[in-house]
Amino acid sequence: MNPPRTPAAVSAAATATTPTDTALPIATVPPPAPLALDRSGPVLHVGLNPAAQDDVLSTAVLDALINVLDDLHDQPDVRVLVLSSLGDDFCLGADRREYQDALDADPTGGTLLRIADKAHRLCQALENTHAVTIARVHGKVVGAGLALAAYCDLRAGADTCRFRMPEVGLGLAPAWGGAMGRLISEAGAARIRELMLTCETFDAPTAHRLGLLHKVAPLDALDEAVAAWTKPLARRSPQALLLTKRMLTGYTKAARTADTTLLDSHLLAAQLAGPR
């Protein structure tokens, strides 16, 4: 049996057999795709975490989602977008490791501000796209993941879902994507105030009572519950869907006497970049 080859032996062998004036190509592994896309007629299914690696909203995921929504401008025949996750959880929130890396690379907070701006752009794109957006959630729905779901028009969740807004417990203001106003308009100020300040975990029936979920179903029946929406929506008049969505969005925003969501990315970046 030949002795095992140590890294040094492998390096020496490569040097001995490879001409010094010839550069060998370095094999690189492409990063996993941040989204899985599947279109069925007028319904576009968008799956987070197709590689089952990390259930967080990294910059790569934000960019990919923004690109998908931007591309819908050229696809008016897409009437419904279903957002789900292929991982164990729908979403565990923003990528805080990426935040720290951004601050290490740029202590001024400029890089972090650009990341936070992407979150705001994504939420506004979800709210304003012509397609009816549906969040299909399961597992844990945490922080920015709840904000992302809240910006969808309709939300269905597995009865085993667990929700949490942990930002205050982490020493942060809940400023991801400008979601506070959206959550308050969907569920009411009193309960959102309680859940944000206490960081209490709540279940799917509670989310349903609050209006954060429109439907609750067993996990194995969740796709059927979503299909009960997508099938009739796919038959509706595109103009009627678009106008109704625009009207609903307008009335919801009119209920906010001052929309401060544009400040959220600056608030988040300034807080994280400042002295702790």
GROMACS .gro file of C-alpha atoms in nm:
model
  276
    1MET     CA    1   0.000   0.000   0.000
    2ASN     CA    2   0.135   0.341  -0.086
    3PRO     CA    3   0.175   0.584   0.205
    4PRO     CA    4  -0.080   0.869   0.223
    5ARG     CA    5   0.022   1.180   0.035
    6THR     CA    6   0.051   1.484   0.255
    7PRO     CA    7  -0.036   1.831   0.120
    8ALA     CA    8   0.336   1.906   0.103
    9ALA     CA    9   0.401   1.591  -0.100
   10VAL     CA   10   0.116   1.672  -0.334
   11SER     CA   11   0.250   2.024  -0.382
   12ALA     CA   12   0.602   1.895  -0.449
   13ALA     CA   13   0.476   1.639  -0.698
   14ALA     CA   14   0.278   1.905  -0.882
   15THR     CA   15   0.587   2.127  -0.900
   16ALA     CA   16   0.802   1.844  -1.032
   17THR     CA   17   0.563   1.742  -1.308
   18THR     CA   18   0.424   2.080  -1.412
   19PRO     CA   19   0.624   2.321  -1.628
   20THR     CA   20   0.692   2.637  -1.431
   21ASP     CA   21   0.598   2.860  -1.726
   22THR     CA   22   0.250   2.706  -1.769
   23ALA     CA   23  -0.032   2.832  -1.552
   24LEU     CA   24  -0.289   2.567  -1.476
   25PRO     CA   25  -0.653   2.679  -1.463
   26ILE     CA   26  -0.792   2.686  -1.112
   27ALA     CA   27  -1.120   2.500  -1.080
   28THR     CA   28  -1.378   2.713  -0.906
   29VAL     CA   29  -1.712   2.600  -0.772
   30PRO     CA   30  -1.989   2.841  -0.870
   31PRO     CA   31  -2.199   2.971  -0.581
   32PRO     CA   32  -2.534   2.799  -0.538
   33ALA     CA   33  -2.828   2.967  -0.705
   34PRO     CA   34  -3.008   3.188  -0.451
   35LEU     CA   35  -3.352   3.115  -0.598
   36ALA     CA   36  -3.540   2.839  -0.779
   37LEU     CA   37  -3.785   2.958  -1.044
   38ASP     CA   38  -4.066   2.753  -1.192
   39ARG     CA   39  -4.335   2.902  -1.412
   40SER     CA   40  -4.664   2.729  -1.481
   41GLY     CA   41  -4.872   2.939  -1.717
   42PRO     CA   42  -4.954   3.269  -1.547
   43VAL     CA   43  -4.818   3.152  -1.210
   44LEU     CA   44  -4.450   3.200  -1.121
   45HIS     CA   45  -4.316   2.999  -0.826
   46VAL     CA   46  -4.009   3.148  -0.657
   47GLY     CA   47  -3.828   2.926  -0.406
   48LEU     CA   48  -3.581   3.061  -0.153
   49ASN     CA   49  -3.280   2.851  -0.049
   50PRO     CA   50  -3.277   2.592  -0.330
   51ALA     CA   51  -2.941   2.457  -0.208
   52ALA     CA   52  -3.079   2.401   0.145
   53GLN     CA   53  -2.780   2.583   0.291
   54ASP     CA   54  -2.892   2.900   0.465
   55ASP     CA   55  -3.239   3.034   0.533
   56VAL     CA   56  -3.134   3.400   0.555
   57LEU     CA   57  -3.180   3.699   0.328
   58SER     CA   58  -2.828   3.763   0.201
   59THR     CA   59  -2.738   4.028  -0.055
   60ALA     CA   60  -2.736   3.757  -0.324
   61VAL     CA   61  -3.095   3.664  -0.236
   62LEU     CA   62  -3.206   4.028  -0.224
   63ASP     CA   63  -3.049   4.098  -0.564
   64ALA     CA   64  -3.205   3.786  -0.716
   65LEU     CA   65  -3.552   3.869  -0.584
   66ILE     CA   66  -3.527   4.229  -0.706
   67ASN     CA   67  -3.423   4.103  -1.050
   68VAL     CA   68  -3.718   3.865  -1.065
   69LEU     CA   69  -3.961   4.143  -0.977
   70ASP     CA   70  -3.797   4.383  -1.221
   71ASP     CA   71  -3.827   4.122  -1.497
   72LEU     CA   72  -4.201   4.098  -1.434
   73HIS     CA   73  -4.239   4.439  -1.599
   74ASP     CA   74  -4.174   4.258  -1.927
   75GLN     CA   75  -4.403   3.967  -1.837
   76PRO     CA   76  -4.751   4.114  -1.794
   77ASP     CA   77  -4.899   3.767  -1.847
   78VAL     CA   78  -4.761   3.656  -1.509
   79ARG     CA   79  -5.058   3.717  -1.282
   80VAL     CA   80  -4.950   3.539  -0.965
   81LEU     CA   81  -4.614   3.503  -0.788
   82VAL     CA   82  -4.584   3.241  -0.513
   83LEU     CA   83  -4.291   3.292  -0.276
   84SER     CA   84  -4.185   2.992  -0.070
   85SER     CA   85  -3.870   2.826   0.063
   86LEU     CA   86  -3.708   2.494  -0.019
   87GLY     CA   87  -3.523   2.484   0.313
   88ASP     CA   88  -3.635   2.368   0.656
   89ASP     CA   89  -3.770   2.715   0.736
   90PHE     CA   90  -3.925   2.993   0.533
   91CYS     CA   91  -3.669   3.251   0.646
   92LEU     CA   92  -3.458   3.316   0.956
   93GLY     CA   93  -3.419   3.687   0.884
   94ALA     CA   94  -3.146   3.913   0.754
   95ASP     CA   95  -2.789   3.789   0.714
   96ARG     CA   96  -2.627   3.944   1.024
   97ARG     CA   97  -2.290   3.788   0.941
   98GLU     CA   98  -2.299   3.979   0.616
   99TYR     CA   99  -2.377   4.298   0.808
  100GLN     CA  100  -2.070   4.245   1.024
  101ASP     CA  101  -1.852   4.169   0.722
  102ALA     CA  102  -1.976   4.487   0.557
  103LEU     CA  103  -1.888   4.692   0.865
  104ASP     CA  104  -1.544   4.530   0.891
  105ALA     CA  105  -1.476   4.618   0.527
  106ASP     CA  106  -1.628   4.966   0.549
  107PRO     CA  107  -1.655   5.106   0.904
  108THR     CA  108  -1.829   5.419   0.772
  109GLY     CA  109  -2.144   5.213   0.718
  110GLY     CA  110  -2.173   5.301   0.348
  111THR     CA  111  -2.166   4.939   0.232
  112LEU     CA  112  -2.418   4.841   0.499
  113LEU     CA  113  -2.644   5.125   0.387
  114ARG     CA  114  -2.647   4.990   0.033
  115ILE     CA  115  -2.746   4.645   0.164
  116ALA     CA  116  -3.026   4.797   0.371
  117ASP     CA  117  -3.145   4.996   0.069
  118LYS     CA  118  -3.179   4.671  -0.126
  119ALA     CA  119  -3.419   4.542   0.140
  120HIS     CA  120  -3.633   4.854   0.103
  121ARG     CA  121  -3.627   4.828  -0.278
  122LEU     CA  122  -3.736   4.464  -0.257
  123CYS     CA  123  -4.030   4.533  -0.027
  124GLN     CA  124  -4.148   4.822  -0.242
  125ALA     CA  125  -4.118   4.604  -0.554
  126LEU     CA  126  -4.331   4.335  -0.389
  127GLU     CA  127  -4.594   4.588  -0.292
  128ASN     CA  128  -4.603   4.753  -0.635
  129THR     CA  129  -4.566   4.465  -0.880
  130HIS     CA  130  -4.868   4.396  -1.100
  131ALA     CA  131  -4.871   4.027  -1.001
  132VAL     CA  132  -5.067   3.911  -0.699
  133THR     CA  133  -4.803   3.788  -0.455
  134ILE     CA  134  -4.856   3.492  -0.225
  135ALA     CA  135  -4.629   3.392   0.063
  136ARG     CA  136  -4.628   3.018   0.135
  137VAL     CA  137  -4.457   2.990   0.473
  138HIS     CA  138  -4.349   2.701   0.689
  139GLY     CA  139  -4.111   2.636   0.977
  140LYS     CA  140  -3.963   2.947   1.135
  141VAL     CA  141  -4.050   3.293   1.004
  142VAL     CA  142  -3.820   3.537   1.180
  143GLY     CA  143  -3.750   3.910   1.159
  144ALA     CA  144  -3.689   4.012   0.799
  145GLY     CA  145  -3.855   3.687   0.691
  146LEU     CA  146  -4.180   3.801   0.849
  147ALA     CA  147  -4.137   4.142   0.687
  148LEU     CA  148  -4.089   3.977   0.348
  149ALA     CA  149  -4.404   3.768   0.392
  150ALA     CA  150  -4.602   4.070   0.516
  151TYR     CA  151  -4.533   4.254   0.191
  152CYS     CA  152  -4.703   3.975  -0.004
  153ASP     CA  153  -5.070   4.024  -0.085
  154LEU     CA  154  -5.182   3.687   0.049
  155ARG     CA  155  -5.017   3.461   0.306
  156ALA     CA  156  -5.073   3.093   0.380
  157GLY     CA  157  -4.883   2.912   0.653
  158ALA     CA  158  -4.834   2.563   0.787
  159ASP     CA  159  -5.000   2.505   1.124
  160THR     CA  160  -4.654   2.432   1.268
  161CYS     CA  161  -4.511   2.776   1.180
  162ARG     CA  162  -4.339   2.981   1.447
  163PHE     CA  163  -4.302   3.358   1.412
  164ARG     CA  164  -4.078   3.605   1.593
  165MET     CA  165  -3.959   3.964   1.565
  166PRO     CA  166  -3.627   3.948   1.755
  167GLU     CA  167  -3.472   4.284   1.663
  168VAL     CA  168  -3.515   4.461   1.999
  169GLY     CA  169  -3.368   4.158   2.175
  170LEU     CA  170  -3.064   4.190   1.947
  171GLY     CA  171  -3.025   4.558   2.032
  172LEU     CA  172  -3.168   4.678   1.699
  173ALA     CA  173  -3.467   4.879   1.587
  174PRO     CA  174  -3.702   4.679   1.359
  175ALA     CA  175  -3.606   4.874   1.048
  176TRP     CA  176  -3.565   4.609   0.776
  177GLY     CA  177  -3.729   4.706   0.449
  178GLY     CA  178  -3.960   4.963   0.605
  179ALA     CA  179  -4.180   4.683   0.735
  180MET     CA  180  -4.312   4.838   1.056
  181GLY     CA  181  -4.580   5.041   0.878
  182ARG     CA  182  -4.682   4.741   0.668
  183LEU     CA  183  -4.709   4.514   0.972
  184ILE     CA  184  -4.912   4.772   1.164
  185SER     CA  185  -5.152   4.821   0.874
  186GLU     CA  186  -5.195   4.444   0.836
  187ALA     CA  187  -5.224   4.342   1.202
  188GLY     CA  188  -5.286   4.656   1.409
  189ALA     CA  189  -5.058   4.873   1.617
  190ALA     CA  190  -5.141   4.728   1.959
  191ARG     CA  191  -5.041   4.368   1.889
  192ILE     CA  192  -4.743   4.457   1.670
  193ARG     CA  193  -4.620   4.687   1.947
  194GLU     CA  194  -4.641   4.401   2.196
  195LEU     CA  195  -4.469   4.147   1.971
  196MET     CA  196  -4.191   4.386   1.868
  197LEU     CA  197  -4.114   4.503   2.223
  198THR     CA  198  -4.130   4.158   2.387
  199CYS     CA  199  -3.979   3.956   2.097
  200GLU     CA  200  -4.232   3.688   2.189
  201THR     CA  201  -4.258   3.379   1.969
  202PHE     CA  202  -4.610   3.322   1.837
  203ASP     CA  203  -4.773   3.039   1.645
  204ALA     CA  204  -4.971   3.006   1.325
  205PRO     CA  205  -5.318   3.035   1.484
  206THR     CA  206  -5.208   3.360   1.650
  207ALA     CA  207  -5.071   3.489   1.320
  208HIS     CA  208  -5.404   3.402   1.160
  209ARG     CA  209  -5.602   3.589   1.425
  210LEU     CA  210  -5.379   3.893   1.374
  211GLY     CA  211  -5.421   3.887   0.996
  212LEU     CA  212  -5.056   3.803   0.932
  213LEU     CA  213  -5.177   3.476   0.782
  214HIS     CA  214  -5.491   3.449   0.570
  215LYS     CA  215  -5.491   3.069   0.575
  216VAL     CA  216  -5.350   2.801   0.804
  217ALA     CA  217  -5.318   2.441   0.687
  218PRO     CA  218  -5.127   2.125   0.777
  219LEU     CA  219  -4.788   2.124   0.606
  220ASP     CA  220  -4.885   1.839   0.374
  221ALA     CA  221  -5.194   2.034   0.264
  222LEU     CA  222  -5.025   2.374   0.229
  223ASP     CA  223  -4.971   2.348  -0.146
  224GLU     CA  224  -5.337   2.262  -0.191
  225ALA     CA  225  -5.435   2.568   0.013
  226VAL     CA  226  -5.217   2.790  -0.205
  227ALA     CA  227  -5.355   2.632  -0.523
  228ALA     CA  228  -5.705   2.722  -0.407
  229TRP     CA  229  -5.593   3.082  -0.457
  230THR     CA  230  -5.374   3.052  -0.765
  231LYS     CA  231  -5.626   2.864  -0.982
  232PRO     CA  232  -5.902   3.127  -0.970
  233LEU     CA  233  -5.654   3.417  -0.974
  234ALA     CA  234  -5.504   3.280  -1.296
  235ARG     CA  235  -5.847   3.311  -1.459
  236ARG     CA  236  -5.915   3.666  -1.346
  237SER     CA  237  -5.888   3.970  -1.570
  238PRO     CA  238  -5.529   4.104  -1.548
  239GLN     CA  239  -5.660   4.461  -1.553
  240ALA     CA  240  -5.905   4.394  -1.271
  241LEU     CA  241  -5.634   4.230  -1.059
  242LEU     CA  242  -5.390   4.513  -1.117
  243LEU     CA  243  -5.639   4.792  -1.048
  244THR     CA  244  -5.771   4.621  -0.735
  245LYS     CA  245  -5.419   4.568  -0.603
  246ARG     CA  246  -5.328   4.931  -0.676
  247MET     CA  247  -5.643   5.053  -0.500
  248LEU     CA  248  -5.579   4.835  -0.194
  249THR     CA  249  -5.219   4.953  -0.175
  250GLY     CA  250  -5.330   5.315  -0.207
  251TYR     CA  251  -5.588   5.289   0.070
  252THR     CA  252  -5.339   5.111   0.296
  253LYS     CA  253  -5.075   5.377   0.245
  254ALA     CA  254  -5.332   5.654   0.290
  255ALA     CA  255  -5.389   5.520   0.642
  256ARG     CA  256  -5.030   5.611   0.727
  257THR     CA  257  -5.019   5.981   0.805
  258ALA     CA  258  -4.644   5.981   0.749
  259ASP     CA  259  -4.460   5.709   0.558
  260THR     CA  260  -4.109   5.705   0.704
  261THR     CA  261  -3.993   5.382   0.543
  262LEU     CA  262  -3.734   5.565   0.331
  263LEU     CA  263  -3.550   5.641   0.655
  264ASP     CA  264  -3.526   5.280   0.768
  265SER     CA  265  -3.213   5.181   0.576
  266HIS     CA  266  -3.033   5.492   0.707
  267LEU     CA  267  -3.153   5.416   1.060
  268LEU     CA  268  -3.033   5.057   1.046
  269ALA     CA  269  -2.694   5.143   0.895
  270ALA     CA  270  -2.633   5.429   1.138
  271GLN     CA  271  -2.722   5.216   1.439
  272LEU     CA  272  -2.502   4.924   1.341
  273ALA     CA  273  -2.210   5.142   1.234
  274GLY     CA  274  -2.222   5.360   1.546
  275PRO     CA  275  -2.043   5.291   1.877
  276ARG     CA  276  -2.195   5.000   2.069
   0.00000   0.00000   0.00000
